[in-house]
Amino acid sequence: MNHRPPAIFIGDALGLDFLNSIATPVDTAIDWIDDGEGYLSWLEQAHLVPGDVLRDLRSRALPGELDKVADQARNLREWFRGFVHQHKGRPLTSGALAELEPLSRLLERDETFSRIAPRPTELVPFTLQTVRRWRTPDALLLPVGEALARLVCNEDFSHVKACEGPACTLLFADHTRGHARRWCSMAICGNRAKQAAHRHRLKTQRH
């Protein structure tokens, strides 16, 4: 059984956290969606799919079916990574729409409907919910597609950055005041940079 550490969610945008589902947090690269079970676990940790839906699809999936969906998810991830790296650091323009055609085709496959649901804790007794039909394991790609679409539509790509750690591949949306964030995490790459700077100062002083 493949024991993975908890997934990394430092991107401040789920679409970027999806790209960060492969990373090298210490010394060895980890792909959290390298098989079907890994993909289901990542979706659960990201709160993108309800647990009961994941259990139902797991029980109904044919042998190898979830691994196939994970393979599609990895292909989607690497295609979208190329898009982000090409456009990060500057505002998106309408000309980028044609490049997003694969994502648009994925979103077209969605099956959602609205329903009236109870809201017992409010003065108004009902709420209008949007519900997805999870007919096949392929539907597990749809919430990720939505997260990528929200990133494209809601984030200022001027503030989408890659961590400055020399060996780090993590991406994030810089929501800090002044947009001065440089690291995926101060506890990881920020601390490594401080240690490296300290070693450099000591070496310089000795010479």
mmCIF file of C-alpha atoms in Angstrom:
data_model
loop_
_atom_site.group_PDB
_atom_site.id
_atom_site.type_symbol
_atom_site.label_atom_id
_atom_site.label_comp_id
_atom_site.label_asym_id
_atom_site.label_seq_id
_atom_site.Cartn_x
_atom_site.Cartn_y
_atom_site.Cartn_z
ATOM 1 C CA MET A 1 0.000 0.000 0.000
ATOM 2 C CA ASN A 2 1.260 3.458 -0.944
ATOM 3 C CA HIS A 3 1.476 5.668 2.149
ATOM 4 C CA ARG A 4 1.631 9.318 1.157
ATOM 5 C CA PRO A 5 2.005 12.273 3.499
ATOM 6 C CA PRO A 6 -0.885 14.759 3.554
ATOM 7 C CA ALA A 7 -1.245 16.723 0.336
ATOM 8 C CA ILE A 8 0.115 20.268 0.103
ATOM 9 C CA PHE A 9 -2.355 23.153 0.020
ATOM 10 C CA ILE A 10 -0.311 26.354 -0.025
ATOM 11 C CA GLY A 11 -1.397 27.837 -3.357
ATOM 12 C CA ASP A 12 -4.189 30.093 -2.024
ATOM 13 C CA ALA A 13 -6.201 28.845 -5.010
ATOM 14 C CA LEU A 14 -7.402 25.280 -5.506
ATOM 15 C CA GLY A 15 -6.439 25.350 -9.173
ATOM 16 C CA LEU A 16 -2.822 25.948 -8.161
ATOM 17 C CA ASP A 17 -3.049 23.385 -5.360
ATOM 18 C CA PHE A 18 -4.009 20.880 -8.055
ATOM 19 C CA LEU A 19 -0.800 21.716 -9.940
ATOM 20 C CA ASN A 20 1.043 21.297 -6.636
ATOM 21 C CA SER A 21 -0.246 17.725 -6.324
ATOM 22 C CA ILE A 22 3.198 16.691 -7.526
ATOM 23 C CA ALA A 23 6.072 18.195 -5.570
ATOM 24 C CA THR A 24 9.352 17.546 -3.782
ATOM 25 C CA PRO A 25 8.673 18.749 -0.228
ATOM 26 C CA VAL A 26 11.924 17.245 1.100
ATOM 27 C CA ASP A 27 14.238 15.208 -1.139
ATOM 28 C CA THR A 28 12.004 12.811 -3.060
ATOM 29 C CA ALA A 29 9.300 13.761 -5.539
ATOM 30 C CA ILE A 30 5.775 12.773 -4.487
ATOM 31 C CA ASP A 31 2.845 12.511 -6.875
ATOM 32 C CA TRP A 32 -0.348 12.519 -4.823
ATOM 33 C CA ILE A 33 -2.453 11.464 -7.821
ATOM 34 C CA ASP A 34 -0.216 8.768 -9.279
ATOM 35 C CA ASP A 35 -3.060 6.227 -9.138
ATOM 36 C CA GLY A 36 -6.797 6.082 -8.626
ATOM 37 C CA GLU A 37 -6.716 5.794 -4.861
ATOM 38 C CA GLY A 38 -4.286 8.690 -4.668
ATOM 39 C CA TYR A 39 -6.592 10.843 -6.783
ATOM 40 C CA LEU A 40 -9.605 10.026 -4.599
ATOM 41 C CA SER A 41 -7.595 10.837 -1.485
ATOM 42 C CA TRP A 42 -6.468 14.174 -2.947
ATOM 43 C CA LEU A 43 -10.034 15.112 -3.909
ATOM 44 C CA GLU A 44 -11.189 14.310 -0.380
ATOM 45 C CA GLN A 45 -8.398 16.358 1.216
ATOM 46 C CA ALA A 46 -9.217 19.256 -1.135
ATOM 47 C CA HIS A 47 -12.913 19.023 -0.119
ATOM 48 C CA LEU A 48 -13.875 18.902 -3.786
ATOM 49 C CA VAL A 49 -15.970 15.723 -3.637
ATOM 50 C CA PRO A 50 -18.167 14.542 -0.742
ATOM 51 C CA GLY A 51 -16.912 11.451 1.062
ATOM 52 C CA ASP A 52 -20.100 9.470 0.387
ATOM 53 C CA VAL A 53 -19.726 10.118 -3.356
ATOM 54 C CA LEU A 54 -16.136 8.886 -3.289
ATOM 55 C CA ARG A 55 -17.146 5.730 -1.415
ATOM 56 C CA ASP A 56 -19.970 5.070 -3.883
ATOM 57 C CA LEU A 57 -17.792 5.547 -6.956
ATOM 58 C CA ARG A 58 -15.028 3.429 -5.428
ATOM 59 C CA SER A 59 -17.490 0.578 -4.863
ATOM 60 C CA ARG A 60 -18.937 0.806 -8.387
ATOM 61 C CA ALA A 61 -15.728 1.341 -10.355
ATOM 62 C CA LEU A 62 -14.504 -1.404 -12.656
ATOM 63 C CA PRO A 63 -10.935 -2.704 -12.209
ATOM 64 C CA GLY A 64 -8.496 -0.074 -13.460
ATOM 65 C CA GLU A 65 -11.217 2.525 -14.026
ATOM 66 C CA LEU A 66 -10.086 4.852 -11.237
ATOM 67 C CA ASP A 67 -6.451 4.560 -12.356
ATOM 68 C CA LYS A 68 -7.567 5.655 -15.828
ATOM 69 C CA VAL A 69 -9.272 8.729 -14.363
ATOM 70 C CA ALA A 70 -6.115 9.524 -12.388
ATOM 71 C CA ASP A 71 -4.148 9.300 -15.635
ATOM 72 C CA GLN A 72 -6.527 11.813 -17.229
ATOM 73 C CA ALA A 73 -6.153 14.065 -14.186
ATOM 74 C CA ARG A 74 -2.352 14.002 -14.495
ATOM 75 C CA ASN A 75 -2.598 14.872 -18.195
ATOM 76 C CA LEU A 76 -4.943 17.749 -17.329
ATOM 77 C CA ARG A 77 -2.537 18.903 -14.620
ATOM 78 C CA GLU A 78 0.503 19.010 -16.876
ATOM 79 C CA TRP A 79 -1.375 20.703 -19.725
ATOM 80 C CA PHE A 80 -2.656 23.394 -17.359
ATOM 81 C CA ARG A 81 0.780 23.765 -15.762
ATOM 82 C CA GLY A 82 2.107 24.802 -19.171
ATOM 83 C CA PHE A 83 -0.672 27.381 -19.489
ATOM 84 C CA VAL A 84 0.059 28.846 -16.040
ATOM 85 C CA HIS A 85 3.809 29.017 -16.578
ATOM 86 C CA GLN A 86 3.263 30.758 -19.897
ATOM 87 C CA HIS A 87 0.924 33.410 -18.465
ATOM 88 C CA LYS A 88 1.939 33.885 -14.819
ATOM 89 C CA GLY A 89 3.280 37.272 -13.794
ATOM 90 C CA ARG A 90 1.040 39.318 -16.075
ATOM 91 C CA PRO A 91 -2.709 39.814 -16.573
ATOM 92 C CA LEU A 92 -4.552 37.343 -18.766
ATOM 93 C CA THR A 93 -5.982 38.730 -21.976
ATOM 94 C CA SER A 94 -8.930 37.588 -24.073
ATOM 95 C CA GLY A 95 -6.459 36.110 -26.531
ATOM 96 C CA ALA A 96 -5.771 33.282 -24.068
ATOM 97 C CA LEU A 97 -9.303 31.912 -24.487
ATOM 98 C CA ALA A 98 -8.409 29.726 -27.462
ATOM 99 C CA GLU A 99 -5.671 28.053 -25.404
ATOM 100 C CA LEU A 100 -8.278 27.054 -22.815
ATOM 101 C CA GLU A 101 -10.278 24.926 -25.259
ATOM 102 C CA PRO A 102 -9.389 21.605 -23.525
ATOM 103 C CA LEU A 103 -10.728 22.996 -20.242
ATOM 104 C CA SER A 104 -13.878 24.284 -21.930
ATOM 105 C CA ARG A 105 -14.517 20.826 -23.405
ATOM 106 C CA LEU A 106 -14.168 19.267 -19.957
ATOM 107 C CA LEU A 107 -16.622 21.735 -18.414
ATOM 108 C CA GLU A 108 -19.169 20.962 -21.137
ATOM 109 C CA ARG A 109 -19.400 17.390 -19.833
ATOM 110 C CA ASP A 110 -20.776 18.509 -16.466
ATOM 111 C CA GLU A 111 -24.204 17.346 -15.312
ATOM 112 C CA THR A 112 -25.581 19.644 -12.641
ATOM 113 C CA PHE A 113 -29.063 20.644 -11.598
ATOM 114 C CA SER A 114 -30.669 22.875 -9.011
ATOM 115 C CA ARG A 115 -32.865 21.647 -6.174
ATOM 116 C CA ILE A 116 -34.709 23.127 -3.241
ATOM 117 C CA ALA A 117 -33.200 21.978 0.050
ATOM 118 C CA PRO A 118 -34.086 22.695 3.703
ATOM 119 C CA ARG A 119 -32.180 25.330 5.640
ATOM 120 C CA PRO A 120 -33.367 24.737 9.216
ATOM 121 C CA THR A 121 -30.996 27.146 10.946
ATOM 122 C CA GLU A 122 -32.172 30.221 9.025
ATOM 123 C CA LEU A 123 -35.327 32.292 9.066
ATOM 124 C CA VAL A 124 -35.848 31.373 5.419
ATOM 125 C CA PRO A 125 -36.666 27.640 5.427
ATOM 126 C CA PHE A 126 -35.229 26.705 2.008
ATOM 127 C CA THR A 127 -32.104 27.206 -0.057
ATOM 128 C CA LEU A 128 -31.406 26.572 -3.730
ATOM 129 C CA GLN A 129 -28.586 24.058 -4.110
ATOM 130 C CA THR A 130 -26.588 23.162 -7.190
ATOM 131 C CA VAL A 131 -26.033 19.402 -7.267
ATOM 132 C CA ARG A 132 -23.814 17.319 -9.531
ATOM 133 C CA ARG A 133 -24.764 13.910 -10.891
ATOM 134 C CA TRP A 134 -21.854 11.522 -10.328
ATOM 135 C CA ARG A 135 -22.774 8.884 -12.912
ATOM 136 C CA THR A 136 -19.272 7.538 -13.666
ATOM 137 C CA PRO A 137 -15.743 7.905 -12.263
ATOM 138 C CA ASP A 138 -14.975 10.308 -15.136
ATOM 139 C CA ALA A 139 -17.148 12.845 -13.311
ATOM 140 C CA LEU A 140 -14.342 13.125 -10.739
ATOM 141 C CA LEU A 141 -12.505 15.361 -13.232
ATOM 142 C CA LEU A 142 -15.282 17.961 -13.189
ATOM 143 C CA PRO A 143 -14.669 19.613 -9.795
ATOM 144 C CA VAL A 144 -11.003 19.991 -10.719
ATOM 145 C CA GLY A 145 -12.024 21.548 -14.029
ATOM 146 C CA GLU A 146 -14.206 23.977 -12.092
ATOM 147 C CA ALA A 147 -11.291 24.887 -9.810
ATOM 148 C CA LEU A 148 -9.073 25.580 -12.831
ATOM 149 C CA ALA A 149 -11.812 27.686 -14.430
ATOM 150 C CA ARG A 150 -12.231 29.725 -11.236
ATOM 151 C CA LEU A 151 -8.482 30.338 -11.196
ATOM 152 C CA VAL A 152 -8.577 31.647 -14.769
ATOM 153 C CA CYS A 153 -11.675 33.779 -14.193
ATOM 154 C CA ASN A 154 -11.092 35.104 -10.660
ATOM 155 C CA GLU A 155 -7.349 35.381 -10.079
ATOM 156 C CA ASP A 156 -5.113 38.186 -11.297
ATOM 157 C CA PHE A 157 -2.373 36.233 -13.079
ATOM 158 C CA SER A 158 -0.017 39.126 -12.319
ATOM 159 C CA HIS A 159 0.116 37.684 -8.801
ATOM 160 C CA VAL A 160 0.492 34.023 -9.750
ATOM 161 C CA LYS A 161 4.056 33.094 -8.869
ATOM 162 C CA ALA A 162 6.463 30.183 -8.725
ATOM 163 C CA CYS A 163 8.338 29.645 -5.482
ATOM 164 C CA GLU A 164 11.859 31.058 -5.648
ATOM 165 C CA GLY A 165 13.324 27.959 -4.022
ATOM 166 C CA PRO A 166 15.981 26.642 -6.462
ATOM 167 C CA ALA A 167 14.564 23.114 -6.591
ATOM 168 C CA CYS A 168 10.939 23.943 -5.771
ATOM 169 C CA THR A 169 8.151 23.506 -8.319
ATOM 170 C CA LEU A 170 5.255 24.865 -6.220
ATOM 171 C CA LEU A 171 3.006 27.666 -7.461
ATOM 172 C CA PHE A 172 0.870 30.103 -5.490
ATOM 173 C CA ALA A 173 -1.355 33.147 -5.806
ATOM 174 C CA ASP A 174 0.249 36.006 -3.903
ATOM 175 C CA HIS A 175 -2.529 37.576 -1.834
ATOM 176 C CA THR A 176 -0.190 39.303 0.607
ATOM 177 C CA ARG A 177 -0.230 43.049 1.109
ATOM 178 C CA GLY A 178 2.226 44.511 -1.353
ATOM 179 C CA HIS A 179 2.404 41.154 -3.155
ATOM 180 C CA ALA A 180 5.871 40.474 -1.768
ATOM 181 C CA ARG A 181 5.515 36.728 -1.171
ATOM 182 C CA ARG A 182 8.511 34.805 -2.510
ATOM 183 C CA TRP A 183 8.234 31.305 -1.073
ATOM 184 C CA CYS A 184 5.754 28.451 -1.138
ATOM 185 C CA SER A 185 6.171 28.349 2.633
ATOM 186 C CA MET A 186 8.498 30.082 5.066
ATOM 187 C CA ALA A 187 8.704 26.771 6.931
ATOM 188 C CA ILE A 188 10.063 24.999 3.838
ATOM 189 C CA CYS A 189 11.796 27.054 1.159
ATOM 190 C CA GLY A 190 11.875 30.310 3.115
ATOM 191 C CA ASN A 191 13.761 28.615 5.928
ATOM 192 C CA ARG A 192 16.142 26.917 3.472
ATOM 193 C CA ALA A 193 16.889 30.309 1.900
ATOM 194 C CA LYS A 194 17.592 31.842 5.318
ATOM 195 C CA GLN A 195 19.937 28.995 6.200
ATOM 196 C CA ALA A 196 21.731 29.283 2.855
ATOM 197 C CA ALA A 197 22.125 33.045 3.301
ATOM 198 C CA HIS A 198 23.477 32.485 6.819
ATOM 199 C CA ARG A 199 26.030 29.941 5.567
ATOM 200 C CA HIS A 200 27.070 32.348 2.816
ATOM 201 C CA ARG A 201 27.597 35.175 5.332
ATOM 202 C CA LEU A 202 29.721 32.928 7.548
ATOM 203 C CA LYS A 203 31.796 31.811 4.580
ATOM 204 C CA THR A 204 32.285 35.427 3.479
ATOM 205 C CA GLN A 205 33.368 36.472 6.986
ATOM 206 C CA ARG A 206 35.922 33.652 7.168
ATOM 207 C CA HIS A 207 37.463 34.793 3.897
#
